[in-house]
Each structure stands twice: as structure tokens, then as C-alpha cells.
Coordinates of C-alpha atoms and ligand atoms in Angstrom, one line a residue:
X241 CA 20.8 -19.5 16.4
X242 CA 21.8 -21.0 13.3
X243 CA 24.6 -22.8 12.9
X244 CA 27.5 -21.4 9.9
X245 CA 27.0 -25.1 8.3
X246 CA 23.3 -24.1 8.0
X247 CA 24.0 -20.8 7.0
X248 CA 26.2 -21.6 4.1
X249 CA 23.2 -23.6 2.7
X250 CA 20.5 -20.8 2.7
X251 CA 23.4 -18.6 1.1
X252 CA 24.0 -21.5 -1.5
X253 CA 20.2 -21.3 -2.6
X254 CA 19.9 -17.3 -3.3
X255 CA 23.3 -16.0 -3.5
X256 CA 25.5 -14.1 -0.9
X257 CA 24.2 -10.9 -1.6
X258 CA 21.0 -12.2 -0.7
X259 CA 21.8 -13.8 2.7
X260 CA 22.1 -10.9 5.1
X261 CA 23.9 -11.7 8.9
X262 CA 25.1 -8.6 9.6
X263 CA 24.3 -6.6 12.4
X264 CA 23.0 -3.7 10.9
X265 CA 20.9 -5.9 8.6
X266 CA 19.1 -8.1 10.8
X267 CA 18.7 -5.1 13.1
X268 CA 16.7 -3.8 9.4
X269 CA 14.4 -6.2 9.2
X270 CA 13.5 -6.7 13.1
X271 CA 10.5 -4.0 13.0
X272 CA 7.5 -3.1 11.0
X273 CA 5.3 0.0 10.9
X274 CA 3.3 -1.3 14.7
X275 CA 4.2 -0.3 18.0
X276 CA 5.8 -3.8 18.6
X277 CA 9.4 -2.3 20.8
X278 CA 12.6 -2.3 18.9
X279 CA 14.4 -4.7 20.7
X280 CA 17.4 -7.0 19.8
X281 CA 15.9 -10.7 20.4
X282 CA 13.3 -9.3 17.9
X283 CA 16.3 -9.8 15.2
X284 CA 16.2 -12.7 12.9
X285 CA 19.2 -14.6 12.7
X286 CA 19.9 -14.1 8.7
X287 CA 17.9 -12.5 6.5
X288 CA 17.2 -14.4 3.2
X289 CA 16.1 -12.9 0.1
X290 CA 14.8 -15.4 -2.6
X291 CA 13.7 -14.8 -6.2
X292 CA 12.2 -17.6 -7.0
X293 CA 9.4 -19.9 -6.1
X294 CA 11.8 -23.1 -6.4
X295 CA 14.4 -20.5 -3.9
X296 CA 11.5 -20.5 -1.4
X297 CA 10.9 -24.0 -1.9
X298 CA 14.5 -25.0 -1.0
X299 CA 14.4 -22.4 1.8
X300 CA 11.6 -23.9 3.8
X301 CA 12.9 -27.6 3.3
X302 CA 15.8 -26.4 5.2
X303 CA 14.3 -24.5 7.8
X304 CA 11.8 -27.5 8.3
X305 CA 14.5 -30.1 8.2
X306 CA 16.5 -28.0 11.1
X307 CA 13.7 -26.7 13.0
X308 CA 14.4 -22.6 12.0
X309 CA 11.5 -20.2 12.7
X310 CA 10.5 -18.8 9.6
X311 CA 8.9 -15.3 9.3
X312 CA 7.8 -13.6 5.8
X313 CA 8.4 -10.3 5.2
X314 CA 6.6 -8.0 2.5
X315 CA 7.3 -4.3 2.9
X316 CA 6.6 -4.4 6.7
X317 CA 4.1 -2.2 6.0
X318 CA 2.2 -4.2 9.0
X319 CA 0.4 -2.5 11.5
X320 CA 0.3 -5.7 13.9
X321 CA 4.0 -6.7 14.2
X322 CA 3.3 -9.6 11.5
X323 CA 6.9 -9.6 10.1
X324 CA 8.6 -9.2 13.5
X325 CA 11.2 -12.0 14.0
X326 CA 9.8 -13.1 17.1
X327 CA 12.1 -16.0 17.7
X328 CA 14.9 -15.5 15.7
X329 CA 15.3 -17.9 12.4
X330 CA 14.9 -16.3 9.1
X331 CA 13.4 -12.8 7.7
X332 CA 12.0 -14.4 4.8
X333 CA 11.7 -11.4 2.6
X334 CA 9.5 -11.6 -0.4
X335 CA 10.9 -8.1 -2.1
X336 CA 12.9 -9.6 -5.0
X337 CA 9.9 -11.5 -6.5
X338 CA 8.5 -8.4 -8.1
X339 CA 6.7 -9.8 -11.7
X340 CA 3.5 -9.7 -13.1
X341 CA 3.8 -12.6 -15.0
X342 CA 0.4 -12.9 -16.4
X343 CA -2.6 -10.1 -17.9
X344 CA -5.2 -12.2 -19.2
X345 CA -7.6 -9.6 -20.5
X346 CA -10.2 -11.8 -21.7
X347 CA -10.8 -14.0 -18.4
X348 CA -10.1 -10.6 -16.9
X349 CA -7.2 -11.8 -14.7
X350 CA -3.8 -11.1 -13.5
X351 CA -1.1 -13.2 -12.5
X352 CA 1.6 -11.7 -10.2
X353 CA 4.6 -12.5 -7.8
X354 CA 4.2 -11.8 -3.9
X355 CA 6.3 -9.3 -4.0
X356 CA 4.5 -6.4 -6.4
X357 CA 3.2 -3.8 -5.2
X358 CA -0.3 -2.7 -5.1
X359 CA 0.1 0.2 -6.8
X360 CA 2.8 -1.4 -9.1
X361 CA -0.5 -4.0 -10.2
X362 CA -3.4 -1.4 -9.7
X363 CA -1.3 0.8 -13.0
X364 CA -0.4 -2.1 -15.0
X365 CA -4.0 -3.5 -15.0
X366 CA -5.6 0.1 -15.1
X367 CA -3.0 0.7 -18.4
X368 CA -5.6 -2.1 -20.2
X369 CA -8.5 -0.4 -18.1
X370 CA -8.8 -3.3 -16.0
X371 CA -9.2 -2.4 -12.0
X372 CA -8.1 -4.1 -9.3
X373 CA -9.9 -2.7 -6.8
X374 CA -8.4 -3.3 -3.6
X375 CA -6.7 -0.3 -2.3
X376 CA -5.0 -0.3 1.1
X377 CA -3.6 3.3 2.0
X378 CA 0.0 1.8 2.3
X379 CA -0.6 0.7 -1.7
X380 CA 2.6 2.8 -2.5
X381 CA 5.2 0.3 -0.9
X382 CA 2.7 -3.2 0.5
X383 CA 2.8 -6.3 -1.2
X384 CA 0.5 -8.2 -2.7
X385 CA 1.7 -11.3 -0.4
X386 CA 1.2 -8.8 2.4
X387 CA -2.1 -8.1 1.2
X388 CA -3.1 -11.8 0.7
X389 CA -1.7 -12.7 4.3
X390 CA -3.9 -9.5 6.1
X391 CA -6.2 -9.8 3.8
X392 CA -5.9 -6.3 3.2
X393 CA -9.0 -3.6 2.7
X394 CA -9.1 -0.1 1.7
X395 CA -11.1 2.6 1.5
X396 CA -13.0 1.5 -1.6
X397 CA -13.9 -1.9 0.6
X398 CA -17.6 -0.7 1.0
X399 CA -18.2 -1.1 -2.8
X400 CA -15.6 -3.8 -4.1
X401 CA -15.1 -5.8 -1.1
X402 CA -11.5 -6.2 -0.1
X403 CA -8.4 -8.2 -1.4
X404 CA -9.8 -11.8 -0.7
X405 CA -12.8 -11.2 -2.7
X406 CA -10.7 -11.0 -6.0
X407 CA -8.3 -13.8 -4.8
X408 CA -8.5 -17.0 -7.1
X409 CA -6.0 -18.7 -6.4
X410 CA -2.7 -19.1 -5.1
X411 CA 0.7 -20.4 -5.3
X412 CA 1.8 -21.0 -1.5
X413 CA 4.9 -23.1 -0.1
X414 CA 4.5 -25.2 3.0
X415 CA 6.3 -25.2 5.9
X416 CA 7.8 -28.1 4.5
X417 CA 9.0 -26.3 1.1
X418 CA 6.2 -28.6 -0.7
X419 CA 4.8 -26.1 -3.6
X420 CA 1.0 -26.2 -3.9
X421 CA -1.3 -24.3 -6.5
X422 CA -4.9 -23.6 -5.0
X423 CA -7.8 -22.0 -7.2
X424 CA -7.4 -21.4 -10.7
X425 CA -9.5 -19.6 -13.4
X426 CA -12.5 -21.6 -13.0
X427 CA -14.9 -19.0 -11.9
X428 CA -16.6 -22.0 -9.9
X429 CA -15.0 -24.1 -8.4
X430 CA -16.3 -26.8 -5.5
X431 CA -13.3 -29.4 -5.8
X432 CA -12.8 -30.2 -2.5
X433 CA -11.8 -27.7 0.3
X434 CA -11.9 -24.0 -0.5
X435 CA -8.1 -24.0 0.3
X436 CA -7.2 -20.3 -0.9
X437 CA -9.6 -18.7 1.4
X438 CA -7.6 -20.5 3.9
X439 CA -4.4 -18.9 3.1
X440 CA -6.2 -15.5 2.8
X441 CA -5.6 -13.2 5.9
X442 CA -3.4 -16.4 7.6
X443 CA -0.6 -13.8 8.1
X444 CA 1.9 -16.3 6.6
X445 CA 1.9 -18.7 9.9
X446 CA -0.1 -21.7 7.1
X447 CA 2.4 -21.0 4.2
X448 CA 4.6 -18.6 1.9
X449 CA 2.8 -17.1 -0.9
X450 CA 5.0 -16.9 -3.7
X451 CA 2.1 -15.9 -6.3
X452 CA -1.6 -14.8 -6.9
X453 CA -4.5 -14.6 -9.3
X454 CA -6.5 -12.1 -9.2
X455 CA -9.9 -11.3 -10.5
X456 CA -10.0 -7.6 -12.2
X457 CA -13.4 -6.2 -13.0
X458 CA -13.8 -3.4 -15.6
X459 CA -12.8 0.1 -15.0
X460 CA -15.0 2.4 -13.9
X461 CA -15.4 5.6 -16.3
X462 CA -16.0 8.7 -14.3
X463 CA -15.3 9.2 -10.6
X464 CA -16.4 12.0 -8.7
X465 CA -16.3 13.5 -4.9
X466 CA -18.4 14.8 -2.5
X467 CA -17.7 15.9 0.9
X468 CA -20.3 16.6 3.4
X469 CA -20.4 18.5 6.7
X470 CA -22.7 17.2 10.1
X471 CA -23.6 18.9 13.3
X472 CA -23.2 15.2 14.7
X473 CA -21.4 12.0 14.2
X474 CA -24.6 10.3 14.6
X475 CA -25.9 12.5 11.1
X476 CA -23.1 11.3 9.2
X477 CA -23.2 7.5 10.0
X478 CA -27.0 8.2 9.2
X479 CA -26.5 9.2 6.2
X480 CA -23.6 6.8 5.4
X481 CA -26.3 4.1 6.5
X482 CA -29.3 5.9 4.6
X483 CA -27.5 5.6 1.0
X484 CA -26.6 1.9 1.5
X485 CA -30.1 1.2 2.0
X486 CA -31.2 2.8 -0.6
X487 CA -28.8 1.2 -2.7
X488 CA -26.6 4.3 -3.6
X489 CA -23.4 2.8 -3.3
X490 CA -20.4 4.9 -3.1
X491 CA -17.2 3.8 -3.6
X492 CA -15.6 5.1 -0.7
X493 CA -17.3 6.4 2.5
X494 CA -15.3 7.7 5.2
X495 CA -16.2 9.6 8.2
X496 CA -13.7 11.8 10.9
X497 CA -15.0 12.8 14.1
X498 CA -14.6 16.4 15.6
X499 CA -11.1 15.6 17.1
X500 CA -9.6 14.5 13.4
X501 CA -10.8 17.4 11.7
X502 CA -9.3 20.0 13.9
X503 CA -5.8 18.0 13.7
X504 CA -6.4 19.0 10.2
X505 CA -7.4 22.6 10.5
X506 CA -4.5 23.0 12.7
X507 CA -2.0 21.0 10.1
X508 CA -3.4 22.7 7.1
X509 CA -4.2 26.2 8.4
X510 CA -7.6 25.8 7.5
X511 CA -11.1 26.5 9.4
X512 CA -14.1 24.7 9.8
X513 CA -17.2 25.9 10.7
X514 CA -17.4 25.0 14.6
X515 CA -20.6 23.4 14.3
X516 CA -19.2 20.8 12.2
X517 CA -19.0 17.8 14.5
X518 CA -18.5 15.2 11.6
X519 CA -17.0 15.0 7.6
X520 CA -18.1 12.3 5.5
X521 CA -16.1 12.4 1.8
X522 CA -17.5 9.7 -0.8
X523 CA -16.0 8.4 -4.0
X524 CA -18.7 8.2 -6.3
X525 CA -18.1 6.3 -9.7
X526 CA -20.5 5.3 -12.8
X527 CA -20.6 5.4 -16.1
X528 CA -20.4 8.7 -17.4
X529 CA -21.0 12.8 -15.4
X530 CA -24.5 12.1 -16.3
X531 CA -24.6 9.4 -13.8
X532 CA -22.9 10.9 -11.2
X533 CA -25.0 13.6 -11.5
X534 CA -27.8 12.2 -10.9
X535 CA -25.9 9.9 -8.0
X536 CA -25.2 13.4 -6.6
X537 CA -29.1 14.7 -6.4
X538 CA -30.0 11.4 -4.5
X539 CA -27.2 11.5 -1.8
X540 CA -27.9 15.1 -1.2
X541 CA -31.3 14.3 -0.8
X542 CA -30.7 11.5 2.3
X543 CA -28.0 14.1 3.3
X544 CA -30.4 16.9 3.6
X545 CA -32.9 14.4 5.5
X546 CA -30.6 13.8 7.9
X547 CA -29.5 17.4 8.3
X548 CA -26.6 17.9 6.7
X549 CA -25.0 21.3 7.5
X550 CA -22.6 21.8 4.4
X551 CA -22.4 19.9 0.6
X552 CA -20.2 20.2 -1.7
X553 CA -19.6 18.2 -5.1
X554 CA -16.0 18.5 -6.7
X555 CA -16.0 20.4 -10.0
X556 CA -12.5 19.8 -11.0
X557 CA -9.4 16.9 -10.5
X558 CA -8.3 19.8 -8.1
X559 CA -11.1 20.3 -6.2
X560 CA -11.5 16.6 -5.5
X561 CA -8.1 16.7 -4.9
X562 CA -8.3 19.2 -2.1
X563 CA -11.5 17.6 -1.0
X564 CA -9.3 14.4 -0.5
X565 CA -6.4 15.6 1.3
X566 CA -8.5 16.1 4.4
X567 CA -8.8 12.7 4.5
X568 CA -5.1 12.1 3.2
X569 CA -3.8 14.3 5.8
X570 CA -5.5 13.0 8.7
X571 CA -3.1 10.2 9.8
X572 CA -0.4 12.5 10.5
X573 CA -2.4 15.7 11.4
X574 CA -4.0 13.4 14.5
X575 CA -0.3 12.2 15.2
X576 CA 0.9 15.7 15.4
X577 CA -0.9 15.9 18.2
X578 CA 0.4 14.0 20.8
X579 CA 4.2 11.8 21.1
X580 CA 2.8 8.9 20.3
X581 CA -0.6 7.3 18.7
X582 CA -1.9 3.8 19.0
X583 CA -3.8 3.3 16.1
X584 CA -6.4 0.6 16.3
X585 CA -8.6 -1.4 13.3
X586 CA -11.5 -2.7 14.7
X587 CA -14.5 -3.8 12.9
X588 CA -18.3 -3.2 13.6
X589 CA -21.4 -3.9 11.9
X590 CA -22.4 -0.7 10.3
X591 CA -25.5 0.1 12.5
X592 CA -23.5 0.0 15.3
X593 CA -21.1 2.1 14.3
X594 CA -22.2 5.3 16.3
X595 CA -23.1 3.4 19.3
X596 CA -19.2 2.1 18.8
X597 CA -18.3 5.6 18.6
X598 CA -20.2 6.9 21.6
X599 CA -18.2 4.0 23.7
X600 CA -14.9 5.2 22.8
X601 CA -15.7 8.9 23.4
X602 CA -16.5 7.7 27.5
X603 CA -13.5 5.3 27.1
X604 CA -11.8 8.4 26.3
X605 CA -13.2 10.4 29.3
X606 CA -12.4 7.5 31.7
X607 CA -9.0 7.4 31.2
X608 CA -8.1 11.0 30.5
X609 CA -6.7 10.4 27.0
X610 CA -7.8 11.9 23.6
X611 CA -8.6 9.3 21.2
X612 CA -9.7 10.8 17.6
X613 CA -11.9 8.2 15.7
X614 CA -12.1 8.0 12.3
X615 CA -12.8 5.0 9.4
X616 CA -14.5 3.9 6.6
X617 CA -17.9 4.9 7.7
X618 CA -19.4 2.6 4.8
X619 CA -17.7 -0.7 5.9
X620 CA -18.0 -0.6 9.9
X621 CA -14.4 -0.4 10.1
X622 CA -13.1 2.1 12.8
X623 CA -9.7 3.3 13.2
X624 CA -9.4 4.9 16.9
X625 CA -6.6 6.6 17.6
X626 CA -4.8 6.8 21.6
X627 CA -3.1 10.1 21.4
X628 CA -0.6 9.5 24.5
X629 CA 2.9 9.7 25.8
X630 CA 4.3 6.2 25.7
X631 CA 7.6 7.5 27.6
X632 CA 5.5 8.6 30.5
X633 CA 4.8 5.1 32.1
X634 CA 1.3 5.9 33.9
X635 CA 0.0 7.6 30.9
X636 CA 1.1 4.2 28.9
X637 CA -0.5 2.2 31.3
X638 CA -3.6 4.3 31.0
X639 CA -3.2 3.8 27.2
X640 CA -3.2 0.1 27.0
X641 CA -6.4 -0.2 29.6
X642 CA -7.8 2.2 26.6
X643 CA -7.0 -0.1 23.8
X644 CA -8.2 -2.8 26.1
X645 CA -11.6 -1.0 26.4
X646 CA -11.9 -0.5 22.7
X647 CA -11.4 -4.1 21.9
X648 CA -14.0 -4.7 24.7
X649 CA -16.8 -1.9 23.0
X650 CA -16.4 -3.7 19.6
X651 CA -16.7 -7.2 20.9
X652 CA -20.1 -6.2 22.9
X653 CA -21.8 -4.8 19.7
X654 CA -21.1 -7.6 17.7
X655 CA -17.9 -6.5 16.1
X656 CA -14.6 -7.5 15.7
X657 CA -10.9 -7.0 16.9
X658 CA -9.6 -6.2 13.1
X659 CA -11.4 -5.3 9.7
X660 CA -7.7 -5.4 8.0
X661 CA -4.9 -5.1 9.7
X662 CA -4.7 -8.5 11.4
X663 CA -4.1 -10.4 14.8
X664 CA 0.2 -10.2 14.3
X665 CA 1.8 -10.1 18.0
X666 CA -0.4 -6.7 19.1
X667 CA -3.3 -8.4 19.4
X668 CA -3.2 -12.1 20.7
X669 CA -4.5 -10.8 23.9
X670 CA -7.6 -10.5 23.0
X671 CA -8.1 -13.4 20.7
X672 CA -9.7 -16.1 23.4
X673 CA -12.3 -13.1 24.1
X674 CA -13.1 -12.5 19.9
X675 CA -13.3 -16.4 18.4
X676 CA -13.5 -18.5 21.8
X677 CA -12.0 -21.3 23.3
X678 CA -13.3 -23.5 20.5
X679 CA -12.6 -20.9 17.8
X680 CA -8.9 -21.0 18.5
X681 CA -8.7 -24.7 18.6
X682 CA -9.9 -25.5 16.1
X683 CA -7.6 -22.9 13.9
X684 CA -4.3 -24.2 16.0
X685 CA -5.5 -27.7 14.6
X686 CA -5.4 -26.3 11.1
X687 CA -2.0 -24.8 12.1
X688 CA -0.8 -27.7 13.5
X689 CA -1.4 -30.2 10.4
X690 CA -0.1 -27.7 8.0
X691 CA 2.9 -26.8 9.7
X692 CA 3.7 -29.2 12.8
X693 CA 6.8 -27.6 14.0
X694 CA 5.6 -24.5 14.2
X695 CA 8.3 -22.8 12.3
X696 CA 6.0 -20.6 10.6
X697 CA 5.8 -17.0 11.9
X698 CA 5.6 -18.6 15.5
X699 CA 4.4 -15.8 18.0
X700 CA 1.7 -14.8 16.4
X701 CA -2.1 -14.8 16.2
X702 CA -2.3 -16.6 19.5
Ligands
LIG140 C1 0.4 4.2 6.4 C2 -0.2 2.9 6.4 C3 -1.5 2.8 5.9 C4 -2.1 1.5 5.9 N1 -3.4 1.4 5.4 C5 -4.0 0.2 5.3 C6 -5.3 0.1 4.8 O1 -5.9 1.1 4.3 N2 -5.8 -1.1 4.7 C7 -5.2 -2.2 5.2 O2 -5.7 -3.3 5.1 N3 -4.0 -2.1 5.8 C8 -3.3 -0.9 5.8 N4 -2.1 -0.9 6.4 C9 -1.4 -2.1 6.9 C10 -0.5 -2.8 5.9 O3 -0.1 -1.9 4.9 C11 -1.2 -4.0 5.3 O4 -1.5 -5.0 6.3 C12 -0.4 -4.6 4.1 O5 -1.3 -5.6 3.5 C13 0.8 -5.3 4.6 O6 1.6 -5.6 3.4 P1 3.2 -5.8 3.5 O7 3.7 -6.2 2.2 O8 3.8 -4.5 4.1 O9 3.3 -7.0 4.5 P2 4.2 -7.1 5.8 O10 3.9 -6.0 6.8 O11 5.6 -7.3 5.4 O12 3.6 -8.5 6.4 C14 2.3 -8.5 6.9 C15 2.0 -10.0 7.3 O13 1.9 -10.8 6.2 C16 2.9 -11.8 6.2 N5 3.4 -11.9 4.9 C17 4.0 -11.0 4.1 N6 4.2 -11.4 2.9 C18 3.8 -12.7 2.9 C19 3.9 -13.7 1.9 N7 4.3 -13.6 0.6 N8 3.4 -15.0 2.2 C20 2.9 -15.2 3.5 N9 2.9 -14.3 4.4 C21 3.3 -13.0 4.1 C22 3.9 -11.4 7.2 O14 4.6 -12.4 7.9 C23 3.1 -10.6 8.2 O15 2.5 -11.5 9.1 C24 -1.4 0.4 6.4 C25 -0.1 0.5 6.9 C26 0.5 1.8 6.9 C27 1.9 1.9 7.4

């Protein structure tokens, strides 16, 4: 708990208004968008709201001089239980530092505060045609703190990498409130320790970003879509696999399995033909429609040698549009389906993705539950989804012993517990089996020296 004297201080720093106690508002900021329960001791004590770096500064130096637990908070769009309040303290909520204080258009570069959104930054850098390519599908309302601290992908992750690969530096304060600047404009830079990779995907338990640059590349011209049909999932992963090889690169490549699509036909009314067994849709991008053109011609070729069943290139915004929604609509057609879905992230290399797949499908048969598998085919990253009944206890049991299996299938084909969503509370159980004894030493000794009370977003990772 802490104490009124205590309180009074954080509310001297950013304002009443800013310092939230009340029941209702801590109860606000005690979830994010995971399965972690609702449950009171997952409150935070007071909510504090700063807008400034020097506010976050002051924040931390009084959490650290009186021990408070400390946990940031974007948008909560989390899917790990990140921002969860584990142990009381503060919801440290980034949502008032909203500017983009910097577009330098000839280094290519944007500056902005943690709590912009994506999209907020994808449109003002796209208004100079400047991209910023990372592109989670929560872009509407996530942060770019949030991003930094998952180190967050998207579906355009199989050509332009994903939000650390444009991160040059960062403004981050310590558990301490000591303010430090990491990276800078320097394209290269080898001066001493590579300190903002550090802080990238540390899920704010090393420090508080309070701002980023950002590396913007030109924007691409002409974009078009394509959405193929397979008699297998194995075709479409072939194919996926194929194009890369072959250096035809698409800029997004994502596959749905049988079970995904006919959560969509039954959401959207529509039919596929029932041979389909897989959909693959790609984002293709170039220079001008003579380019993509001819980007078309080779992907149907690998398509057709891997026995594609249906292809179809958008001719219009609309169609591409309605090509898309498939894909746009699949998160909640699959939930429809059952009361509850435990959506999982896990990360493969791309040649094992249908062996991955094949896994989950007898994962799915051992313990009775339908799990619809879909991802960004391009990328290895898989989300499986548990369709279940979390009420019924047995069935939830059943559930978890799932998850538990799928962790266990990504592990054994060289793969990985997340490819962007993070460790958060969710999954610390398997984090011993994924990096090893000497793996998470090692990182708890980086955690230690850079925060040796452990006031920062304590609970999670391990
Ligand atoms: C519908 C939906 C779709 C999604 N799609 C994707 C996707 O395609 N790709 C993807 O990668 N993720 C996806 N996510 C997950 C989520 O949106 C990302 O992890 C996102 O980056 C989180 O941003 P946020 O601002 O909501 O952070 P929060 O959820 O508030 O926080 C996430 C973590 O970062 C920490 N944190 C937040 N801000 C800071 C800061 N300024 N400094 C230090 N630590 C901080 C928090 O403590 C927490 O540990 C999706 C989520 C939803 C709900």
C-alpha cells in the first residue's frame, strides 16, 4: 500500500487529475487485452499519469526511494498481462505523452513520445511519404512504448522486419528516475554496449521509455493483393517458402488453416470451395503496376507448381479490400466459435512451419479441443487458437495441458515461445524450458543491476 504522505507526492508531480485512487479507477487499469483473471490484488494502488519525461523522472525517484512496484501501461493492448499490476504500486500510464516531436525528412527519421500511437505515426510520416513499417494489428489504439517494450511485429514483419529493426535510439528512465538517451542518428554506431536493443522487447521491467527514434524508409508506390486457395496446408507454406527462396518477397504473407476459414464463411455468409484446406493472402508492393505485374506472373508460377487450387489478383481498392477482410475478420469469426479462445504467438523457423502445424492438429485430437491455426506464414510466426469453455473447469484444464503442448511443439522444432507478443505473466512457465537455466540468469543479472529492488514490473518474464 502506499502511504497518503507518499501519495500526496506522486499527486504533487502530475496534478490531481492525474493521480487516480479510486476504486473504479484502479479497478481500470488492473487488466489488459490477455486472459490474465480480473481479480482485485491485480489493482494498482494509484494510478499515475505523467506528461513529461522530467514527471517520469520524479515518479521513479519516488517509487525507488520507497520501494513502490512500478508497472507501465500503454494502451493495454498486451496479450501477455504486461501492464497487469501484479503487486500493487503504481499504473504508470504512458497515454498523456502523445507528441511527435521530431520529422527529420532528410536523415529519414522520426522522433516521438511513448505514448503515440502507431497508426497516429504511421499517417504523420506517410503524410511526407515516409513509412514506418511496423504494423501490429492493434496499431489503432498500441503505443509506440508498447511496441518498443514487446517489440512488436505485424503482418508486414516478413519484408520490413519488426519494430526493433527501425529503433535507433531511445530515451528510457531507470528504476532510479535517472534519464538516459541510448542510440542517436548515427547510422553506425559501436560506442560501447548496444544499449537500445536492450530496452527493446524488455517489457518495461529494465526502464520507462519516454521517447523513440525511429528509422523511416521510403514509401512504397503501388501495393497490390493476391489471395490464393490450397488443397493443403502443406501447399500453402510451400509456396510461402517457394517465393522467399526465390527472392520474391511479399510484404505480407499470411496463411489460415481449414478451421479459420470456415469461422469466416459462417461469419460472413460466404462459401468456399470445400477442397480448400488452406488461404494464403500477400501484400505485394513495388514501384509502379508494372512491377507488380510482373511480381504477380512469378508468384502464380511457384503457386501453380505447388498446386494451387484458386488465384486471384485484386483489380480494384475494393477488391483488395474484400480480399483482406478474410483475414481482418478472422480473429473474431474463430472466437465466435467457442466461449472462450486462448490465443497463442509462437514462433518457428519457417520450414518448420507445417510440421509445427501438423503437431497442433494431434495436440488438438488428444485433448478433444478445436484449435484453429493461423499466422504470418512468411515469418514463422503462428497464432494457434484453443477454442474452449473456460467456465467448464475440465475442459479448462484440458485447455492449459493444450497450450502447454503447443509451447512444447515449438520448442522441439527449434522455435520459440513468442514472435511478438512477449513473456508478460502468461508465459513465465515455460521460460526455464525456452532460454535455460543459464539463459535466465544471466538476464535476471541484467535485471538486477539495472533495477536492484525490483520495482519494475515485478511478476513478470520469470
Ligand atoms: C486485437 C489485437 C491485435 C494485436 N496484434 C498484434 C500484432 O499483430 N503484433 C504484435 O506484435 N502484437 C499484437 N498485439 C499485442 C499488442 O497490441 C502489442 O504487444 C503492443 O505492442 C502493446 O502496446 P500497448 O501500448 O498496448 O502496451 P501495453 O499492453 O500497455 O504494455 C505492453 C508491455 O509493455 C510495457 N510498456 C508499455 N509502455 C511502456 C513504456 N513506455 N516503457 C516501458 N514499458 C512499457 C508494459 O509494462 C507491458 O509489459 C495485438 C493485440 C490485440 C488486442
Amino acid at each position: 500500500m502506499i502511504n497518503a504522505e507518499v501519495k500526496k507526492k506522486f499527486r504533487a508531480i502530475v496534478g490531481d487529475e492525474y493521480a487516480l485512487d479510486s476504486d473504479l479507477d484502479r479497478f481500470g487499469y488492473s487488466y489488459d487485452s490477455s486472459f490474465v483473471p480480473l481479480v482485485p490484488a491485480n489493482n494498482p494502488d494509484m494510478v499515475v499519469r505523467p506528461l513529461t519525461t522530467e514527471q517520469v523522472a520524479a515518479v521513479m525517484a519516488i517509487a525507488d526511494e520507497h520501494g513502490i512496484p512500478v508497472t507501465p501501461r500503454g494502451a493495454a493492448s498486451g496479450r501477455t498481462g504486461g501492464s497487469v499490476p501484479l503487486m500493487g504500486g503504481i499504473s504508470l500510464s504512458l497515454d498523456r505523452m502523445t507528441n511527435i516531436l521530431e520529422l527529420d525528412e532528410k536523415n529519414m527519421m522520426v522522433t516521438a513520445e511513448a505514448g503515440v500511437r502507431t497508426i497516429d505515426l504511421y499517417n504523420h510520416c506517410a503524410a511526407k511519404n515516409l513509412f514506418f513499417p511496423p504494423d501490429p494489428a492493434s496499431w489503432k489504439m498500441s503505443t509506440i512504448g508498447g511496441n518498443v517494450a514487446e517489440n512488436a511485429g505485424g503482418m508486414r514483419a516478413v519484408k520490413y522486419g519488426v519494430t526493433g529493426d527501425y529503433v535507433m535510439g531511445l530515451q528510457v528512465v531507470l528504476a532510479d528516475g535517472t534519464v538516459v538517451n541510448t542510440g542517436g542518428k548515427a547510422v553506425k554506431n559501436v560506442t560501447g554496449y548496444d544499449l537500445t536493443s536492450l530496452f527493446v522487447g524488455s517489457e518495461g521491467t529494465l526502464g520507462i521509455v519516454t521517447r523513440a527514434l525511429f528509422k523511416l524508409i521510403p514509401m512504397p508506390k503501388t501495393r497490390g493483393t493476391i489471395r490464393l486457395m490450397f488443397g493443403s496446408l502443406d501447399a500453402g507454406c510451400e509456396t510461402v517458402n517457394r517465393l522467399l527462396q526465390e527472392n520474391i518477397v511479399p510484404a505480407a504473407a499470411e496463411i489460415m488453416d481449414k478451421t479459420s476459414l470456415d469461422a469466416v464463411a459462417r461469419k460472413r455468409s460466404a462459401a468456399f470451395d470445400p477442397a480448400v484446406e488452406s488461404c494464403v493472402i500477400l501484400e505485394t508492393d513495388g514501384e509502379d503496376q508494372a512491377a507488380l505485374d510482373a511480381q504477380a506472373k512469378r508468384i502464380a508460377a511457384v503457386a501453380r507448381e505447388c498446386g494451387v487450387l484458386e488465384f486471384q489478383v485484386a483489380q480494384s481498392q475494393a477488391e483488395s479490400d474484400e480480399l483482406w477482410a478474410i483475414r481482418r475478420t478472422m480473429s473474431s469469426a474463430v472466437a465466435a466459435l467457442a466461449p472462450n479462445r486462448i490465443g497463442e504467438d509462437i514462433s518457428v523457423p519457417r520450414s518448420a512451419f507445417p510440421e509445427v502445424v501438423k503437431r497442433i492438429k494431434a495436440i488438438s485430437e488428444k485433448h478433444g479441443l478445436t484449435i484453429a491455426v493461423f499466422g504470418h506464414a512468411g515469418d514463422g510466426n503462428l497464432h494457434p487458437s484453443i477454442l474452449c469453455d473456460l467456465n467448464n473447469p475440465e475442459e479448462a484444464e484440458r485447455a492449459h495441458h493444450a497450450a502447454d503442448d503447443i509451447f512444447a511443439a515449438a520448442l522441439a522444432v527449434g522455435g520459440t515461445l513468442s514472435g511478438e507478443h512477449g513473456i508478460g505473466i502468461t508465459k513465465k512457465p515455460y521460460i526455464y524450458k525456452a532460454l535455460g537455466e543459464a539463459g535466465v540468469k544471466l538476464m535476471q543479472s541484467v535485471k538486477q543491476s539495472l533495477d536492484p529492488k525490483g520495482i519494475l514490473n515485478p511478476g513478470k518474464i520469470w
